[in-house]
CSV table of C-alpha atoms in Angstrom, one decimal:
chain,number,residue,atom,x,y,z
A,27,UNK,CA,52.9,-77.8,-38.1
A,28,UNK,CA,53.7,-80.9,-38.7
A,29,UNK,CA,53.8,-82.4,-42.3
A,30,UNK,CA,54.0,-85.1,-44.7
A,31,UNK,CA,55.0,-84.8,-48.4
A,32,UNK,CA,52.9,-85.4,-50.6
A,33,UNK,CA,52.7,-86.8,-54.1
A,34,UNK,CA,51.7,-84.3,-56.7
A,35,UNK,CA,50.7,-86.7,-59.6
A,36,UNK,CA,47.6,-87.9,-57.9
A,37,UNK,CA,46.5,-85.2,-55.3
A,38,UNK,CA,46.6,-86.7,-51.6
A,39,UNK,CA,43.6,-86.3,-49.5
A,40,UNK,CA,45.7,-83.7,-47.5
A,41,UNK,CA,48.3,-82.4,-49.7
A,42,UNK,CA,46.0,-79.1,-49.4
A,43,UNK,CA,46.7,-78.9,-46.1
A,44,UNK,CA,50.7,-79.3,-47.0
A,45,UNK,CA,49.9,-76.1,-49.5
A,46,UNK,CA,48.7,-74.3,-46.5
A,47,UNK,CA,51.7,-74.9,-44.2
A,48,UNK,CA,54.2,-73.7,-47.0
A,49,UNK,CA,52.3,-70.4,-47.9
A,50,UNK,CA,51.9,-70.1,-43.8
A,51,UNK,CA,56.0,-70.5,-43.0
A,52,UNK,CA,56.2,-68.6,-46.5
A,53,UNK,CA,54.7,-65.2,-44.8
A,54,UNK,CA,56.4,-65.7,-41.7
A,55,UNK,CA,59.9,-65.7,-43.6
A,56,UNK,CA,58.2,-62.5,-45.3
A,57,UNK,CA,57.3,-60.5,-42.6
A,58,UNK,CA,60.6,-61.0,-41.0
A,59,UNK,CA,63.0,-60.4,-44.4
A,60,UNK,CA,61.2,-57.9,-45.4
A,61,UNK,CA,61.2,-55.5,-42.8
A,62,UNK,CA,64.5,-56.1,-42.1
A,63,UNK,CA,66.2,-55.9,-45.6
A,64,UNK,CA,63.2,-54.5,-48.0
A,65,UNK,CA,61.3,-52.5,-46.2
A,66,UNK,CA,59.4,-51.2,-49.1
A,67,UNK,CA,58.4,-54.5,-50.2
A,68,UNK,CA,56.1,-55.0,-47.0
A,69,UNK,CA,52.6,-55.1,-47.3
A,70,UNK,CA,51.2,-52.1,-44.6
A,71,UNK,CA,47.4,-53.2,-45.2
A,72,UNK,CA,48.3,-56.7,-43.3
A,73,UNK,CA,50.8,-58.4,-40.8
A,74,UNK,CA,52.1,-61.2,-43.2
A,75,UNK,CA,53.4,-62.9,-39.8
A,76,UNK,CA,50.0,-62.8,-38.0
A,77,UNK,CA,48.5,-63.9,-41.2
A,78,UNK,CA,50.9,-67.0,-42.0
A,79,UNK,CA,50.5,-68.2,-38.0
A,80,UNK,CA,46.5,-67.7,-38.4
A,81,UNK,CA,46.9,-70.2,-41.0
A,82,UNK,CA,48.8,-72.6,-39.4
A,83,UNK,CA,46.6,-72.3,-36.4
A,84,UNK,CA,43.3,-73.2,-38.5
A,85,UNK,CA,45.5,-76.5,-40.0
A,86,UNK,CA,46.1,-77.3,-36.5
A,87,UNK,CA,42.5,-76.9,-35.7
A,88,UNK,CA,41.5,-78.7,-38.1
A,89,UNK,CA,43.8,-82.0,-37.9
A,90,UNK,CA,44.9,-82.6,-34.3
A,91,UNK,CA,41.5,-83.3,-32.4
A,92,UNK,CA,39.8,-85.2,-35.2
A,93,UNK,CA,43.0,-87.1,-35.3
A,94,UNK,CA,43.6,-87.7,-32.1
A,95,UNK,CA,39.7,-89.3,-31.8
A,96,UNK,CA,40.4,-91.6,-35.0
A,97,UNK,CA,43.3,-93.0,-33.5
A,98,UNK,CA,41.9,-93.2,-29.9
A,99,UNK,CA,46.1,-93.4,-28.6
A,100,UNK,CA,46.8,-90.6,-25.8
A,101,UNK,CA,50.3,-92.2,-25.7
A,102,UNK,CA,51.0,-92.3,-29.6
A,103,UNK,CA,49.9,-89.0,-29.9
A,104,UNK,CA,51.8,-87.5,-27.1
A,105,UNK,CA,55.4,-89.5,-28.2
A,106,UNK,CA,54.6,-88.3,-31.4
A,107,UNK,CA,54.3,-84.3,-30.7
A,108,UNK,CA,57.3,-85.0,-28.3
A,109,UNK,CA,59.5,-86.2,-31.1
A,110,UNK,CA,58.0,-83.8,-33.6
A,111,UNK,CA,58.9,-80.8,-32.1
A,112,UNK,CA,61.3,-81.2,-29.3
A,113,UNK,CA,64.5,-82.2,-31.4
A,114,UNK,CA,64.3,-78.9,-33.5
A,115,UNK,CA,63.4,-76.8,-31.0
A,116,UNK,CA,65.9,-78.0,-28.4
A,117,UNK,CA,68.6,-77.4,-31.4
A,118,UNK,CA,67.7,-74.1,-32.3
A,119,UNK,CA,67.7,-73.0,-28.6
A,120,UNK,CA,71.3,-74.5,-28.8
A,121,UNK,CA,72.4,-72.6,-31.6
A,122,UNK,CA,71.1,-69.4,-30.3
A,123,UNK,CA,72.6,-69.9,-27.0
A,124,UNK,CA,75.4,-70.5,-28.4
A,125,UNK,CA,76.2,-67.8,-30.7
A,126,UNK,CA,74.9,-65.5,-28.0
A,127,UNK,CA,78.7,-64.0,-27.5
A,128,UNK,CA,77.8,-62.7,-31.1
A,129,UNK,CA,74.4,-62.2,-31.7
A,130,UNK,CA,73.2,-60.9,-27.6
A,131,UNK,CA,69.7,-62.4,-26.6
A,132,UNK,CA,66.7,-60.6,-26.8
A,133,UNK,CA,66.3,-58.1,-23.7
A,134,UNK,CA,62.9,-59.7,-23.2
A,135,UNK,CA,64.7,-63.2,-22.2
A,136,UNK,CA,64.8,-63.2,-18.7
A,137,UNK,CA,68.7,-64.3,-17.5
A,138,UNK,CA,67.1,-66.5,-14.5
A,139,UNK,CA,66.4,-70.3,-14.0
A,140,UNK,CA,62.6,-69.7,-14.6
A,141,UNK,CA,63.4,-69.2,-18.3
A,142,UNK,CA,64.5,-72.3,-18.5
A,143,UNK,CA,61.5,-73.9,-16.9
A,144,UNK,CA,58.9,-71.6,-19.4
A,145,UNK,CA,61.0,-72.9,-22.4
A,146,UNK,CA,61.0,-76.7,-21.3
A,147,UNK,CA,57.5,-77.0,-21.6
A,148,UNK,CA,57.1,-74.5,-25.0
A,149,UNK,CA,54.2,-72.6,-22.4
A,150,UNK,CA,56.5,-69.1,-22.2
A,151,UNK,CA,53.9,-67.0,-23.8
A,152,UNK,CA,51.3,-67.9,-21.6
A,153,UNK,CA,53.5,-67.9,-18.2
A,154,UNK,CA,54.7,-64.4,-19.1
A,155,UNK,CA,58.0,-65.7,-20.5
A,156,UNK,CA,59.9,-64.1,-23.7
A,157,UNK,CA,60.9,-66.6,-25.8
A,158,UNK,CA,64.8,-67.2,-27.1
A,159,UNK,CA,63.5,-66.1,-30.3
A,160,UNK,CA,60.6,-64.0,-31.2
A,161,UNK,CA,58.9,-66.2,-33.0
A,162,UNK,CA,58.5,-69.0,-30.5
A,163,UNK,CA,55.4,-67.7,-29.1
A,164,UNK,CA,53.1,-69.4,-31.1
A,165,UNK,CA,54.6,-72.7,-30.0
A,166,UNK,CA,52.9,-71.5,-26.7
A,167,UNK,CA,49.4,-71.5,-27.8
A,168,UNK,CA,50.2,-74.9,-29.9
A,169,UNK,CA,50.6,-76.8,-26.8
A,170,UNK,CA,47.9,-74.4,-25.2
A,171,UNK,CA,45.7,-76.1,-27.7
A,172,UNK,CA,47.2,-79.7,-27.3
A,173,UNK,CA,46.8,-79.7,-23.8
A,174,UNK,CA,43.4,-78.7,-24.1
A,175,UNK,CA,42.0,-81.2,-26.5
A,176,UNK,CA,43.7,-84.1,-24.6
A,177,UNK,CA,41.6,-82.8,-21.5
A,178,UNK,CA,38.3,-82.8,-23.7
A,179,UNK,CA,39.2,-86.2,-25.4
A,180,UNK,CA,39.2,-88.4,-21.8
A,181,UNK,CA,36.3,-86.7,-20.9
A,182,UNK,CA,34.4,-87.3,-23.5
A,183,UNK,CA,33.9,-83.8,-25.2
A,184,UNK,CA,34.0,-83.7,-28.5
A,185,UNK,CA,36.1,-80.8,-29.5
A,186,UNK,CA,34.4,-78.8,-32.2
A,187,UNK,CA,31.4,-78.6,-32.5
A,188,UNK,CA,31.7,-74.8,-32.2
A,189,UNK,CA,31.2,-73.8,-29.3
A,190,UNK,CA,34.8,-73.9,-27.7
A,191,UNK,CA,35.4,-71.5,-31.1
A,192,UNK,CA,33.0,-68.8,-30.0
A,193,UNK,CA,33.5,-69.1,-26.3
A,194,UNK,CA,37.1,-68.3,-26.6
A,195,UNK,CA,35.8,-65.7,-28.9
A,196,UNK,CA,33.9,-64.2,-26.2
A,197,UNK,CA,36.8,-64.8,-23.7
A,198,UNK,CA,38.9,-62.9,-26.5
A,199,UNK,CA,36.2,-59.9,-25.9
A,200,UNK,CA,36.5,-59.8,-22.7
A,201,UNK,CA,40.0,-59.8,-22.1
A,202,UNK,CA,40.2,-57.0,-24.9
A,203,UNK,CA,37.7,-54.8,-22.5
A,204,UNK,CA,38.8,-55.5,-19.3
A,205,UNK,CA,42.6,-56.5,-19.0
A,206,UNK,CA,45.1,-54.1,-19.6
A,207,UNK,CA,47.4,-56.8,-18.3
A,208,UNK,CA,47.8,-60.3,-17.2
A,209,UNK,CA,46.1,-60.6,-13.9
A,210,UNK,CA,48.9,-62.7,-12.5
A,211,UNK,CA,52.2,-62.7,-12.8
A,212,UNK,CA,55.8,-63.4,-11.4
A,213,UNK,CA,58.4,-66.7,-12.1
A,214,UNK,CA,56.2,-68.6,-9.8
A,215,UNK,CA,53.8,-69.4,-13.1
A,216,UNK,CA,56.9,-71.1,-15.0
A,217,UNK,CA,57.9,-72.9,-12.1
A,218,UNK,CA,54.1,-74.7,-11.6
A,219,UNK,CA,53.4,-75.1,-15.1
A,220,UNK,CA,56.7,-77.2,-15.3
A,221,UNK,CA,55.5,-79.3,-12.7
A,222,UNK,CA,52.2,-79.7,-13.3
A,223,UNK,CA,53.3,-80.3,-17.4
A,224,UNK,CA,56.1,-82.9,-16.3
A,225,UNK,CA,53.9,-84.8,-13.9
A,226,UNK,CA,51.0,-84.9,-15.9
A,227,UNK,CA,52.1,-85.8,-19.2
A,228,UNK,CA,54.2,-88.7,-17.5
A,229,UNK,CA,50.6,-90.2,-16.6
A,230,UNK,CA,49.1,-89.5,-19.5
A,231,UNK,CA,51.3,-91.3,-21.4
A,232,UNK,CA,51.9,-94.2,-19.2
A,233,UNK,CA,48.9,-94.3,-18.7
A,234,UNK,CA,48.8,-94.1,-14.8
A,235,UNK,CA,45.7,-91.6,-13.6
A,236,UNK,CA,45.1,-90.4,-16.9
A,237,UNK,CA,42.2,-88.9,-16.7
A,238,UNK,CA,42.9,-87.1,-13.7
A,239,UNK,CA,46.1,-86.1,-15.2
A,240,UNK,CA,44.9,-84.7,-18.7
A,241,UNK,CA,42.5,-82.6,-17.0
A,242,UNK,CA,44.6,-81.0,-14.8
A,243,UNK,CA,46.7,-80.1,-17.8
A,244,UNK,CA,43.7,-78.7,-19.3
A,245,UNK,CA,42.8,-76.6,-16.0
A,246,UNK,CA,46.4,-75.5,-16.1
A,247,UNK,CA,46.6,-74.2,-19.8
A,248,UNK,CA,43.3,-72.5,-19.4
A,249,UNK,CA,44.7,-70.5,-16.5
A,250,UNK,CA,47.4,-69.7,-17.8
A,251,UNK,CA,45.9,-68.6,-21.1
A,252,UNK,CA,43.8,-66.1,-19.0
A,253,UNK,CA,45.8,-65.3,-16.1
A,254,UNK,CA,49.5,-65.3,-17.0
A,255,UNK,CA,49.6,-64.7,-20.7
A,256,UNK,CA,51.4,-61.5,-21.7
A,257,UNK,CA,48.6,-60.6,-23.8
A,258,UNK,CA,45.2,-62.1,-22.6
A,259,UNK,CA,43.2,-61.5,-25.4
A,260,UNK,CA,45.1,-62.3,-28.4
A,261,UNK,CA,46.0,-65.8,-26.7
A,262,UNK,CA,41.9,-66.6,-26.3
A,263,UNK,CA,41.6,-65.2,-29.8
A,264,UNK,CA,44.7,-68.0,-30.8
A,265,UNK,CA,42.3,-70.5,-29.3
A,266,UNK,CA,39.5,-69.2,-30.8
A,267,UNK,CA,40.8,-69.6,-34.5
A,268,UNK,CA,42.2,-73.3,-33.7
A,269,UNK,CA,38.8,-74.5,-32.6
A,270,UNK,CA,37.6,-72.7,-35.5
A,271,UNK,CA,39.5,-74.7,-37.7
A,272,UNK,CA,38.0,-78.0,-35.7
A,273,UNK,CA,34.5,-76.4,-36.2
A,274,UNK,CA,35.3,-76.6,-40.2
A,275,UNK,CA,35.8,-80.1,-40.1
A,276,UNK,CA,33.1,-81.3,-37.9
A,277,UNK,CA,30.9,-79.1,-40.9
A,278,UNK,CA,32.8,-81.1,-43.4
A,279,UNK,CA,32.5,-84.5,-41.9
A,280,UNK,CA,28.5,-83.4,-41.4
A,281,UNK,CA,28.8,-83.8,-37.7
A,282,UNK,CA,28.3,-80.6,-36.9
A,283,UNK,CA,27.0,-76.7,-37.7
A,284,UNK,CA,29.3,-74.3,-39.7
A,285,UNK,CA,27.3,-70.8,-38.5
A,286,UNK,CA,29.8,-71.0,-35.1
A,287,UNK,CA,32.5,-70.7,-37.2
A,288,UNK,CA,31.4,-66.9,-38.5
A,289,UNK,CA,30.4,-65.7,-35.1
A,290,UNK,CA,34.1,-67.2,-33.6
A,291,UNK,CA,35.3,-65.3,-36.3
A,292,UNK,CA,33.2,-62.1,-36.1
A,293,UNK,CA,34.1,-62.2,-32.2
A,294,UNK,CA,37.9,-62.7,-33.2
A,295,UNK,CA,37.6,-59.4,-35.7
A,296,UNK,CA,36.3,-57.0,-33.6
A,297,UNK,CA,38.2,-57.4,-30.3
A,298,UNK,CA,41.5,-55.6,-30.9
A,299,UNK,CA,38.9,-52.6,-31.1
A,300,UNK,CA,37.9,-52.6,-27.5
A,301,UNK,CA,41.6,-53.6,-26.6
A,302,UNK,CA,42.5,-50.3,-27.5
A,303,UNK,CA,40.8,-48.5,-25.1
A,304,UNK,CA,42.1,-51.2,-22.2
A,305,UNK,CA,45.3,-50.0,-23.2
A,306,UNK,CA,46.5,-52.3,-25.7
A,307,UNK,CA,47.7,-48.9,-28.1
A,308,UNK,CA,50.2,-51.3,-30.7
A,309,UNK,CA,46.4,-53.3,-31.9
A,310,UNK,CA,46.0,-51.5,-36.0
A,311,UNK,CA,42.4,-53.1,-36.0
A,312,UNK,CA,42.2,-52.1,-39.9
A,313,UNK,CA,45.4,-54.3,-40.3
A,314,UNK,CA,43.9,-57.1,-37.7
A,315,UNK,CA,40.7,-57.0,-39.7
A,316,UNK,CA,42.0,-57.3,-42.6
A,317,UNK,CA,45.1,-60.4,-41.8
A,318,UNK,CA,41.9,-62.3,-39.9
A,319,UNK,CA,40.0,-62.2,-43.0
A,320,UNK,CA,43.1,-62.8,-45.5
A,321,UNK,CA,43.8,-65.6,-43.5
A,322,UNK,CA,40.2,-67.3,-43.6
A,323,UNK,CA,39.8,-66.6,-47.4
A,324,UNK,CA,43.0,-68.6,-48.0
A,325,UNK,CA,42.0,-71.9,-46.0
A,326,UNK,CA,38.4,-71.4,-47.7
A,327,UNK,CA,40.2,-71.4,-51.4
A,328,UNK,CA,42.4,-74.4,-49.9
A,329,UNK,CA,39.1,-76.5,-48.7
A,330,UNK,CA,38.0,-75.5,-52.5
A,331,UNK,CA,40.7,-76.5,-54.1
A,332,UNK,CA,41.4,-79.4,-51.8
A,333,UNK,CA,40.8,-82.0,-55.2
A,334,UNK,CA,42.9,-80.5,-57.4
A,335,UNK,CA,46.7,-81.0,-58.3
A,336,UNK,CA,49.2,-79.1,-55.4
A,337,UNK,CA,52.1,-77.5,-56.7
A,338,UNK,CA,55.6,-79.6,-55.6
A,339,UNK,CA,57.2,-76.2,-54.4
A,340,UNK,CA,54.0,-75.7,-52.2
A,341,UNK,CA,54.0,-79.4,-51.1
A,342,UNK,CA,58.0,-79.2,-50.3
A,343,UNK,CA,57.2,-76.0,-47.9
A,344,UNK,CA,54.9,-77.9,-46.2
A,345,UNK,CA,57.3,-80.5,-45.0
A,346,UNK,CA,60.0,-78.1,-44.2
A,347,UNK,CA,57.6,-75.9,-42.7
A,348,UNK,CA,58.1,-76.1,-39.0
A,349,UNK,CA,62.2,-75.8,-40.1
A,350,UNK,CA,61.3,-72.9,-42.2
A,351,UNK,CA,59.5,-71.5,-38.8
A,352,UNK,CA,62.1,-71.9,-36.9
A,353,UNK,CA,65.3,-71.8,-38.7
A,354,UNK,CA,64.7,-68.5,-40.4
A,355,UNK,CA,65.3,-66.1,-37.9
A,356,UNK,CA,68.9,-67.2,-36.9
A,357,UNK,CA,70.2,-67.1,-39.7
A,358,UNK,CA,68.4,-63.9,-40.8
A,359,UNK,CA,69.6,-62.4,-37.9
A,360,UNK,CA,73.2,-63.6,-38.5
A,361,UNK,CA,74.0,-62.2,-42.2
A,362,UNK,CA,72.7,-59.0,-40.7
A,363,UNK,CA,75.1,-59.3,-38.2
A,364,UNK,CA,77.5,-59.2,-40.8
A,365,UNK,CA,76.1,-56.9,-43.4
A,366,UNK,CA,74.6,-54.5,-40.8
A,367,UNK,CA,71.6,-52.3,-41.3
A,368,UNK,CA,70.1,-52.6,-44.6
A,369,UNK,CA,66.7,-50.7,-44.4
A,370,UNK,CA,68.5,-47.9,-45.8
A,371,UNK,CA,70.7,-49.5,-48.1
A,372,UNK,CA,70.7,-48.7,-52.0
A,373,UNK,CA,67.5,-50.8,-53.8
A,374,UNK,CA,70.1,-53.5,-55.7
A,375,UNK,CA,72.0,-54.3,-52.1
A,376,UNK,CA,68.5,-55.0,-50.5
A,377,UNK,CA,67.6,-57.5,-53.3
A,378,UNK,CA,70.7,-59.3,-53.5
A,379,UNK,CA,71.0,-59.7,-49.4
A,380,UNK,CA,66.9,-61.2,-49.6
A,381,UNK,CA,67.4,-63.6,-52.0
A,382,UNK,CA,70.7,-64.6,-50.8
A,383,UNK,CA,68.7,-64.9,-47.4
A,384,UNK,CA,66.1,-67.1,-48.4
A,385,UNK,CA,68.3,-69.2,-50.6
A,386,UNK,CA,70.2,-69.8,-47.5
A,387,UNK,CA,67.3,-70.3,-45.9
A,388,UNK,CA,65.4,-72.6,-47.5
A,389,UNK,CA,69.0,-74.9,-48.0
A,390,UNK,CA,69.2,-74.2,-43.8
A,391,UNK,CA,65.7,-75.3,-43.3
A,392,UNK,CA,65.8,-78.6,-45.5
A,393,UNK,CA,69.0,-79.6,-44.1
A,394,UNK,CA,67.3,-79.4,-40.7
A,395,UNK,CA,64.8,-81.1,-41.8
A,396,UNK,CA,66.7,-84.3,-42.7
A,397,UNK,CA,69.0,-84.3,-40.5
A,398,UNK,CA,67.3,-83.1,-37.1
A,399,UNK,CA,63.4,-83.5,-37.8
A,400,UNK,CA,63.1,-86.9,-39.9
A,401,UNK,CA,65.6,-88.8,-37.4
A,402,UNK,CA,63.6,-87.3,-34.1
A,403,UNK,CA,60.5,-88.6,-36.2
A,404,UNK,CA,62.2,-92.2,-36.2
A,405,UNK,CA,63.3,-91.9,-32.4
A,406,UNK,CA,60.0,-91.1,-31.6
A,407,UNK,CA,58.5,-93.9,-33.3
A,408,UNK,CA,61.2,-96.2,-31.9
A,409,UNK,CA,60.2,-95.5,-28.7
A,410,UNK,CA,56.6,-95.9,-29.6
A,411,UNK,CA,57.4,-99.5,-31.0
A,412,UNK,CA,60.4,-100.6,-29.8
C-alpha cells in the first residue's frame, strides 16, 4: 500500500500503479459508507471491499519481490515496511482504544494479553485473532506475503514465475473442500508467532543468521496461513492473487510465462464453490466470481493504460491510500455514533451524512498522512542512514 505521488504532466513509470491504489482504498471507503448510510447505493452483483483489497493485493504482488531483488537490501527493505506501516497503525489502534468508553470494541476482539501479541506483529488473521477494526485483516496476509518473499529471496527462489500463484491456488482448493475450520487453534498461535516474528526479524535485519532466520519466518507464515487462519481458503486464495500480481511482471519484464496467471486465477474463481459444501454458507460465488474478475480487468486496463496521463485526484488517493484504509472506519463509525442508524433514514439525510463522511474522510486521511505517515517515513530512513 505504500505510495509515492506522482507528477501528472509527464506520466511516471508507476503513477499507474498510484491510480490503482486510490480506486482500491476508494471501494473500500465504498463498501463500508454505503452499507452503512446508503444502502441502496451498494452494488449486490460485487463486494466493492473484496474488490478494492484484490487490487491492492495484485500492486503488492506486483512491486514488493521484484523490488526487493533490484535493491538486494533485506535490512532497507525491512526498516522501510517497519516505518511504513507501523506509525499509522500503532495510531489508529490508539485512537480506537481510546475512544472505546464510546464506541465498544468489536465482540470478536478478544479482551486477553494474546490480542496484544496477534496485533504486534499485524499476523491476527492468520493466528485466529479479530482485529481492533474490521478491516485490518488484510494487513495479515500483507505481512503473510512479506514474510514469505524474504524467505524465497535468501534462498535463492525467484518469486514469480507462476508457480507459487497456482500452488496457493490449489492450496485455496483444497482448503475450500476439506476445512470447515482452521485445523489449529487456541492463544498459543499468537503467542509463537510473536516470538518467532520478533526473533527473526531482529536477525534478518542485523543481519545475524539471516538465512536461517528468514526461512523460519517463511515456515511460520505458511503454517499459519494453513493451520491457524480463521478462514483457510480465502487466506491461500490472498496469496494466490499476490503471486499473481508477481507472475504479471516477470511476463512483463519477459522473464517469465503469463498462462500461470489464468490458471491461479481460474483456481482462485472456482473455490468459494466447493467451500460451500465444507460449510463455508456466507461464500455468494456469483458475487466472488464476479469481484475476482472486476478486479483483474481493472489492473489489466491499468497495465494498458500504464503510458498515459493519470488523473491528480487518482494520483492523490494513491498516496493517502493506506490512511484512506485505515482511517475510514473510525471515523465512519463515530458520526454514526452520533447520528445513529441511517439505513432507514429519509433519501436527502443519507446523502448529506455520505458526503459529509467522505469529506471528513479524505481531510482525516490526508492529515494523517502528513503528520503520522511522511514523518514515520523520515524516521525510518533516519535509522536506515543515520
Amino acid at each position: 500500500m505504500a505510495a509515492t505521488l506522482t507528477n501528472t504532466r509527464a506520466p511516471s513509470r508507476l503513477a499507474w500503479l498510484d491510480a490503482l491504489r486510490g480506486l482500491g482504498a476508494l471501494a473500500v471507503v465504498g463498501e463500508h459508507l454505503f452499507t452503512a448510510a446508503v444502502p441502496w447505493l451498494r452494488p449486490t452483483w460485487i463486494n466493492l471491499g473484496t474488490y478494492g483489497v484484490l487490487v491492492f493485493f495484485l500492486v503488492s504482488g506486483y512491486i514488493i519481490p521484484v523490488s526487493l531483488e533490484r535493491h538486494g537490501d533485506l535490512r532497507a527493505f525491512w526498516i522501510g515496511r517497519i516505518f511504513r506501516l507501523y506509525p499509522l497503525y500503532l495510531a489508529v489502534i490508539g485512537v480506537v482504544l481510546a475512544l472505546s468508553w464510546w464506541m465498544p470494541l468489536r465482540a470478536e476482539v478478544a479482551r486477553e494479553a494474546s490480542s496484544v501479541a496477534a496485533h504486534l506483529t499485524m499476523l491476527m488473521d492468520v493466528v485466529g485473532a479479530g482485529g481492533v477494526l474490521n478491516t485490518m485483516w488484510t494487513l495479515s496476509y500483507e505481512m503473510v506475503f512479506y514474510l514469505l518473499v524474504t524467505a524465497l529471496f535468501v534462498t535463492g527462489v525467484r518469486a514469480g514465475r507462476g508457480l507459487l500463484a497456482i500452488g496457493f491456488g490449489v492450496a485455496a482448493l483444497a482448503a475450500g473442500v476439506t476445512l470447515s475450520r482452521a485445523p489449529l487453534s487456541g492463544s498459543w498461535a499468537a503467542w509463537v508467532s510473536l516470538a518467532v516474528f520478533a526473533v527473526g526479524l531482529a536477525c534478518v535485519i542485523s543481519g545475524r543468521g539471516r538465512r536461517v532466520a528468514a526461512i523460519a519466518l517463511g515456515v511460520l507464515a505458511l503454517a499459519l496461513l494453513l493451520l491457524t487462519s480463521r478462514v483457510p481458503w480465502f487466506g491461500a486464495a490472498m496469496l494466490a492473487v499476490m503471486f499473481a500480481g508477481t507472475a504479471i511482471r516477470r511476463w512483463e519484464q519477459g522473464t517469465g510465462p503469463l498462462w500461470p496467471v489464468f490458471v491461479a486465477g481460474a483456481l482462485v474463481l472456482v473455490t468459494p464453490v466447493w467451500a460451500i459444501s465444507a460449510g463455508w454458507w456466507w461464500v455468494q460465488p456469483d458475487v466472488w466470481g464476479a469481484t475476482v474478475l472486476l478486479a483483474g480487468g481493472t489492473f489489466a486496463a491499468g497495465m494498458a493504460l500504464r503510458g498515459r496521463r493519470v488523473p491528480y485526484a487518482l494520483s492523490w488517493l494513491g498516496v493517502i491510500s493506506y490512511s484512506l484504509y485505515l482511517v475510514h472506519l473510525p471515523i465512519l463509525l463515530a458520526v454514526l455514533r452520533v447520528s445513529g442508524e441511517m439505513r432507514w433514514a429519509p433519501v436527502p439525510a443519507q446523502v448529506g451524512l455520505a458526503v459529509g463522511v467522505l469529506v471528513l474522510v479524505l481531510g482525516g486521511s490526508w492529515l494523517t498522512y502528513r503528520f503520522v505517515e511522511r514523518p514515520g517515513q523520515r524516521l525510518g530512513k533516519s535509522v536506515l542512514d543515520p
